[in-house]
Short mmCIF file of C-alpha atoms and ligand atoms in Angstrom, two decimals:
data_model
loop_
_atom_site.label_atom_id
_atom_site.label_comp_id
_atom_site.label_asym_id
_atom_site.label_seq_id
_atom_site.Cartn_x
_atom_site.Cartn_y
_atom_site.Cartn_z
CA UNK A 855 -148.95 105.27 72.03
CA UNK A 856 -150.62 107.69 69.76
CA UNK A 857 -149.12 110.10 68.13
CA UNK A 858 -149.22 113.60 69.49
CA UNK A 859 -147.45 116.21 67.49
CA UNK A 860 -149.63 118.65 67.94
CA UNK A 861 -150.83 118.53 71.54
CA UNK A 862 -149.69 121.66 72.11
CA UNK A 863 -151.17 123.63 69.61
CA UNK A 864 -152.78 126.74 69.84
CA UNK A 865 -153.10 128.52 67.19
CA UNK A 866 -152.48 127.40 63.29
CA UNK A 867 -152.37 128.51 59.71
CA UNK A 868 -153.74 126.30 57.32
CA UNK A 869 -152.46 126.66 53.73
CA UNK A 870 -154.09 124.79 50.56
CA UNK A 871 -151.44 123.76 47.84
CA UNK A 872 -154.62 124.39 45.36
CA UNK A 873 -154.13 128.04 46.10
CA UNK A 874 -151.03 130.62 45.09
CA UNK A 875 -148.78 132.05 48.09
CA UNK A 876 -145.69 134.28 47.17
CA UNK A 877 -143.32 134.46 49.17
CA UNK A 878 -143.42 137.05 50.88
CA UNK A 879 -146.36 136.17 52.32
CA UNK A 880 -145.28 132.99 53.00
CA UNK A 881 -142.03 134.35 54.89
CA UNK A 882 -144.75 136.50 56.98
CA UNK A 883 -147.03 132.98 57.87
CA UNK A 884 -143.77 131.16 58.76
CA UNK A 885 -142.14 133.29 60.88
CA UNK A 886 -145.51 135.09 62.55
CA UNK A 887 -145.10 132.83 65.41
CA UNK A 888 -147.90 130.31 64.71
CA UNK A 889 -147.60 126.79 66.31
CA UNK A 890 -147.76 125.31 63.20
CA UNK A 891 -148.55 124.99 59.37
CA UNK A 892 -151.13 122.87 58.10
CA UNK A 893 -151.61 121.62 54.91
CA UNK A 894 -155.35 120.82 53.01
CA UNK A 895 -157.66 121.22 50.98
CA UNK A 896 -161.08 120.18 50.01
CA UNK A 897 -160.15 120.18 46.14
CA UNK A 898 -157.81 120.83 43.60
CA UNK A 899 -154.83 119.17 45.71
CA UNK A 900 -152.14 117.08 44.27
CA UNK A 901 -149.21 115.11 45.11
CA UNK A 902 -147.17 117.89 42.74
CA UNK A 903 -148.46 120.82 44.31
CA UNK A 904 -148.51 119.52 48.01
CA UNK A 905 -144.49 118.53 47.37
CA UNK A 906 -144.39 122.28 46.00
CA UNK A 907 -145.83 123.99 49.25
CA UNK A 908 -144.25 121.65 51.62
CA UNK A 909 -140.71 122.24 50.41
CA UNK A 910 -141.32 125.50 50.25
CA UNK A 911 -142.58 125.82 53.88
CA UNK A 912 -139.59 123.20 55.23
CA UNK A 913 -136.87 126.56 54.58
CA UNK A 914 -138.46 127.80 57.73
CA UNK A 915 -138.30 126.26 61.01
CA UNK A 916 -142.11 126.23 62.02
CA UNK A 917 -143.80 122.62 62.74
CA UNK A 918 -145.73 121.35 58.94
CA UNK A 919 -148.48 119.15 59.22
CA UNK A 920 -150.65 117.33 56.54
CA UNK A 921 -154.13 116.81 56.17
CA UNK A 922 -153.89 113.62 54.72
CA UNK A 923 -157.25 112.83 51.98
CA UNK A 924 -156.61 111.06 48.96
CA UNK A 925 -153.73 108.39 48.84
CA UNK A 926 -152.43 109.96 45.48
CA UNK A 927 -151.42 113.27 47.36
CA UNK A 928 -149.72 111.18 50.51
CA UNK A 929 -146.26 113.34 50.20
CA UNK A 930 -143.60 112.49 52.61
CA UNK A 931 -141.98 114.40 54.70
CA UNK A 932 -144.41 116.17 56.86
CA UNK A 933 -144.24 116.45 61.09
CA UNK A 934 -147.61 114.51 61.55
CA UNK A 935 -150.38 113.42 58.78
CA UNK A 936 -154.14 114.01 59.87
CA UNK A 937 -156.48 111.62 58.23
CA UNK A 938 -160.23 113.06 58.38
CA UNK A 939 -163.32 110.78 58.87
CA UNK A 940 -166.45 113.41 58.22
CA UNK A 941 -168.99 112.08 61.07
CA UNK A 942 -171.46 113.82 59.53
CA UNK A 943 -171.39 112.54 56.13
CA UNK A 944 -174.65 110.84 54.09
CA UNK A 945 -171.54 109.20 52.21
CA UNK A 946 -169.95 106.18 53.95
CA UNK A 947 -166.76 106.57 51.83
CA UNK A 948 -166.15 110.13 53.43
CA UNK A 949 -166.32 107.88 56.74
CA UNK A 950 -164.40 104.92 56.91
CA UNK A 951 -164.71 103.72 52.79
CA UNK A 952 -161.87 105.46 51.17
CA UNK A 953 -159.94 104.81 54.06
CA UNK A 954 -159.97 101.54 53.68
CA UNK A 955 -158.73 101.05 50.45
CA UNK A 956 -156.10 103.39 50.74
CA UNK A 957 -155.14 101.33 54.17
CA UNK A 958 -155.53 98.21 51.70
CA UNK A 959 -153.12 99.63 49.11
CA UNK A 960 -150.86 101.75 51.44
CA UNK A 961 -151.00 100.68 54.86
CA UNK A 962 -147.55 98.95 54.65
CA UNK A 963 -146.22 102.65 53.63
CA UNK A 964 -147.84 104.76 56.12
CA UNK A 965 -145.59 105.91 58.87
CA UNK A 966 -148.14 105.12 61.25
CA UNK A 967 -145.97 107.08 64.46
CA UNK A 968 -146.58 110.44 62.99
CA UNK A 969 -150.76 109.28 61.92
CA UNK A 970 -153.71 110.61 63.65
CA UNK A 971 -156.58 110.28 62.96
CA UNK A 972 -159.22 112.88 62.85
CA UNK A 973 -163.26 113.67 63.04
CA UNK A 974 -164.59 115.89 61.48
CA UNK A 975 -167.91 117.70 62.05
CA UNK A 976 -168.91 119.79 59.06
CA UNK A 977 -171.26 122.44 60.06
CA UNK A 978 -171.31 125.28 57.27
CA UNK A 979 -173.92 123.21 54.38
CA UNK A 980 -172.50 125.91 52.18
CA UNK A 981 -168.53 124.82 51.93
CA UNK A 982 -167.20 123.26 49.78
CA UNK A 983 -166.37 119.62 52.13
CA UNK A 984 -169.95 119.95 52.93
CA UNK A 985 -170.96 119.63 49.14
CA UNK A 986 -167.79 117.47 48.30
CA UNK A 987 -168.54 115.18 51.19
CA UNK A 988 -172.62 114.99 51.09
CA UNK A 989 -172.47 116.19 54.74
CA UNK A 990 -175.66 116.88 56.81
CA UNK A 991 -174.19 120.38 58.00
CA UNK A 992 -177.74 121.32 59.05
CA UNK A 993 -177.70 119.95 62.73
CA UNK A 994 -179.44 120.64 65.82
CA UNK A 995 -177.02 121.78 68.54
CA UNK A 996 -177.94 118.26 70.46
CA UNK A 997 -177.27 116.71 67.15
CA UNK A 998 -174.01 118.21 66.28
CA UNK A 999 -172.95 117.13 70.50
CA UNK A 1000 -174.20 113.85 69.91
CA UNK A 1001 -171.71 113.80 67.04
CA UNK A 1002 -168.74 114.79 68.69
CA UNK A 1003 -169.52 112.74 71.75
CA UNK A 1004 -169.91 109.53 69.06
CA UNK A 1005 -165.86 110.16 68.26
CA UNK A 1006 -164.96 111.22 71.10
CA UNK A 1007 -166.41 108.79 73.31
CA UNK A 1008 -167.81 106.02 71.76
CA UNK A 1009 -164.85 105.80 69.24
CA UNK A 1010 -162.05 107.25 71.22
CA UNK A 1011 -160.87 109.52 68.45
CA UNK A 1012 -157.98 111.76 69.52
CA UNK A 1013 -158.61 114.91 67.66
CA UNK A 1014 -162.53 115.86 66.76
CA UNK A 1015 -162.30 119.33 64.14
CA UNK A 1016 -165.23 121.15 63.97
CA UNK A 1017 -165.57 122.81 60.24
CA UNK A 1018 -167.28 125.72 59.56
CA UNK A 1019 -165.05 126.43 56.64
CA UNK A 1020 -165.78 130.16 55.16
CA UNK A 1021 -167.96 131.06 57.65
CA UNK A 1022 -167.46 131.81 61.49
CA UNK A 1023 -169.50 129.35 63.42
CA UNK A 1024 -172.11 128.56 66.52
CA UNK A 1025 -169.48 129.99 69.26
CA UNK A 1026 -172.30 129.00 72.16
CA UNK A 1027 -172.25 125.72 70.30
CA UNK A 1028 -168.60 125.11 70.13
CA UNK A 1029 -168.73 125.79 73.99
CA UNK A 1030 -171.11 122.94 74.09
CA UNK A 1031 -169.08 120.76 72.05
CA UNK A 1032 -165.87 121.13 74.59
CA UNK A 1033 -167.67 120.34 77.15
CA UNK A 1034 -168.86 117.38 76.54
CA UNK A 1035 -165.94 116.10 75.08
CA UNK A 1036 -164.07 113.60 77.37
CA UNK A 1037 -160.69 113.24 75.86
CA UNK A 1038 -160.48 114.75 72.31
CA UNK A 1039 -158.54 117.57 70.91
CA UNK A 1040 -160.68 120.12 69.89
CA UNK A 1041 -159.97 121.54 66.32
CA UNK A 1042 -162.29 124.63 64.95
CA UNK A 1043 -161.73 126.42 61.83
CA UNK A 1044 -164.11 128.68 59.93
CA UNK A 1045 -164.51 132.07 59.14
CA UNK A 1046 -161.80 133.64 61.78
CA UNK A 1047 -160.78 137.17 59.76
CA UNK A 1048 -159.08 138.71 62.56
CA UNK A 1049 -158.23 138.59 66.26
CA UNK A 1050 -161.33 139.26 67.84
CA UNK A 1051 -162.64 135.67 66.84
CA UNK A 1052 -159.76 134.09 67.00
CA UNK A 1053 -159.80 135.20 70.72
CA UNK A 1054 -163.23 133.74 70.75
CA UNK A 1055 -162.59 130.31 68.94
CA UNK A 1056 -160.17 129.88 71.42
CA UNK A 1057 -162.10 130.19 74.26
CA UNK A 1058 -163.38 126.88 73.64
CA UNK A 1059 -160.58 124.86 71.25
CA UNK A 1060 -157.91 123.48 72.09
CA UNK A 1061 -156.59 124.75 68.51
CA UNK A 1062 -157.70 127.11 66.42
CA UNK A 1063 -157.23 127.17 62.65
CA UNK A 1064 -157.01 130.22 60.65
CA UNK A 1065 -157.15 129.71 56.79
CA UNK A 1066 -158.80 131.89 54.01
CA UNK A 1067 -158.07 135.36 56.03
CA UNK A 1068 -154.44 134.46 55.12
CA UNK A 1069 -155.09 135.07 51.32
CA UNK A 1070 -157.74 138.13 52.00
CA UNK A 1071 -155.91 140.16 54.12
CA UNK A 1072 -152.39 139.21 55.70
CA UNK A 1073 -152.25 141.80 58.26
CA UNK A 1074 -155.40 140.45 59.67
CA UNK A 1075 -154.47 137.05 59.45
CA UNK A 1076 -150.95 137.59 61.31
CA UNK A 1077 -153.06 139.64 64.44
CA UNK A 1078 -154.88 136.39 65.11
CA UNK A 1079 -151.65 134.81 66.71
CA UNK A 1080 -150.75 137.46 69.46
CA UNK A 1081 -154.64 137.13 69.88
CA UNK A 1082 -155.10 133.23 70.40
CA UNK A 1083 -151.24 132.99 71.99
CA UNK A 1084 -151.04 136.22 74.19
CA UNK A 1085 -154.78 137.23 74.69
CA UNK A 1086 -153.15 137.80 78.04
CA UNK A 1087 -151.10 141.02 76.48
CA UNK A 1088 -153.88 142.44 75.10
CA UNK A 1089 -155.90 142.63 78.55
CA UNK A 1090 -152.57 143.94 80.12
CA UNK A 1091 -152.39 146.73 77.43
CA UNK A 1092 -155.63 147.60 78.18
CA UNK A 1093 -155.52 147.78 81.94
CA UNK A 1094 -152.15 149.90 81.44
CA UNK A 1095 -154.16 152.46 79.00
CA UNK A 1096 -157.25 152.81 81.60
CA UNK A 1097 -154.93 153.65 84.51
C1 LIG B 2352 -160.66 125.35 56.59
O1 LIG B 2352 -161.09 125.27 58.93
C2 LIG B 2352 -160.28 125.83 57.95
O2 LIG B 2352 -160.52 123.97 56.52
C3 LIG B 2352 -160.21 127.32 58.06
O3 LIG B 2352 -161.40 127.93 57.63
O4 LIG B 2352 -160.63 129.15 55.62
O5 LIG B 2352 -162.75 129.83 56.81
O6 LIG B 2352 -160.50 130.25 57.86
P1 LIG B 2352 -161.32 129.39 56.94
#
């Protein structure tokens, strides 16, 4: 069976070990009430600084999970390990090449119970995965669908993660993207700097990541959680004010 930490996910900080946290900040992102932590970065990351944030983040109770993409960094420890496959990429390494070396050299390490594995569409060309990856971000909306339904259906991934990373994405598009999908967990991340888009990512993901806003301005980034995990309060407070 596959592994499914994080089916019930809704809404989710991502933190990159490449980046400083204090900790007060981190006490805030812990205990804000967030499903979960994740754990990634497009560069800079190492196996000393991913051990660094993960202990750090294991004090608290909150679920930690790992984006899991260079064999170097593979720390253990973590809830659940995602390993992305960019479907996007002009790079066959970014697809299924420097998987499977690593799976050469460190499949008979992996705790494959806590492994999923996990597509990723990269649709900002400016980001940095887009430039570290070679990814085609510049797709048509039936491209980009195409894509998703390729993992989702063709391939049978369980989690496709649409990245718009620094930049707040095609919401019409990502509407698109769910429903086509057949099975897949829906991931989107990108741009989300306070609760009204989170409310609107969510809409259509199953779980919504919320990453540089946590760095840029905390208060922000801690609103997003009522607003993807109670959006129901929010209308209530409203209809309460109006009456
Ligand atoms: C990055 O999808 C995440 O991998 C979150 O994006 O940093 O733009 O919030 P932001």
């Amino acid at each position: 069976m596959l592994p499914s930490f994080y089916g019930s996910w809704r809404h989710v900080f991502k933190l990159d070990p490449d980046r400083e946290i204090d900790d007060a900040t981190l006490d805030a992102v812990c205990l804000s009430g967030t499903d979960a932590i994740l754990v990634g970065g497009s560069s800079g990351v190492t196996f000393d600084n991913t051990v660094d944030l993960m202990s750090r983040i294991r004090r608290y109770e909150v679920p930690c999970a790992f984006e899991l993409s260079d064999p170097s960094c593979g720390v253990p420890g973590f809830d659940g390990y995602f390993i992305p496959s960019v479907l996007n990429t002009k790079r066959s390494e970014w697809l299924i090449g420097h998987h499977a070396e690593a799976i050469r050299d460190f499949g008979h390490l992996l705790p494959w119970e806590s492994i999923v594995g996990e597509a990723y569409l990269v649709l900002n060309p400016d980001s940095t995965v887009a430039r570290l990856t070679g990814a085609d971000a510049n797709l048509a909306a039936d491209e980009a669908i195409a894509y998703a339904q390729v993992a989702d259906r063709l391939w049978r991934m369980p989690v496709l993660y649409v990245e718009y990373s620094g930049a707040f994405g095609d919401m019409a598009l990502l509407k698109r993207i769910k429903q086509g999908l057949k099975q897949a967990h829906l991931i989107y991340g990108g741009g989300i700097d306070g609760p009204d888009k989170a409310a609107q990512a969510a809409e259509s993901a199953d779980t919504v990541v919320v990453g540089n806003v946590i760095y840029d301005n905390l208060d922000a980034a801690l609103a997003t959680v009522e607003a993807v995990l109670r959006p129901a309060a929010k209308e209530q407070a409203h209809v309460f004010r109006t009456r």
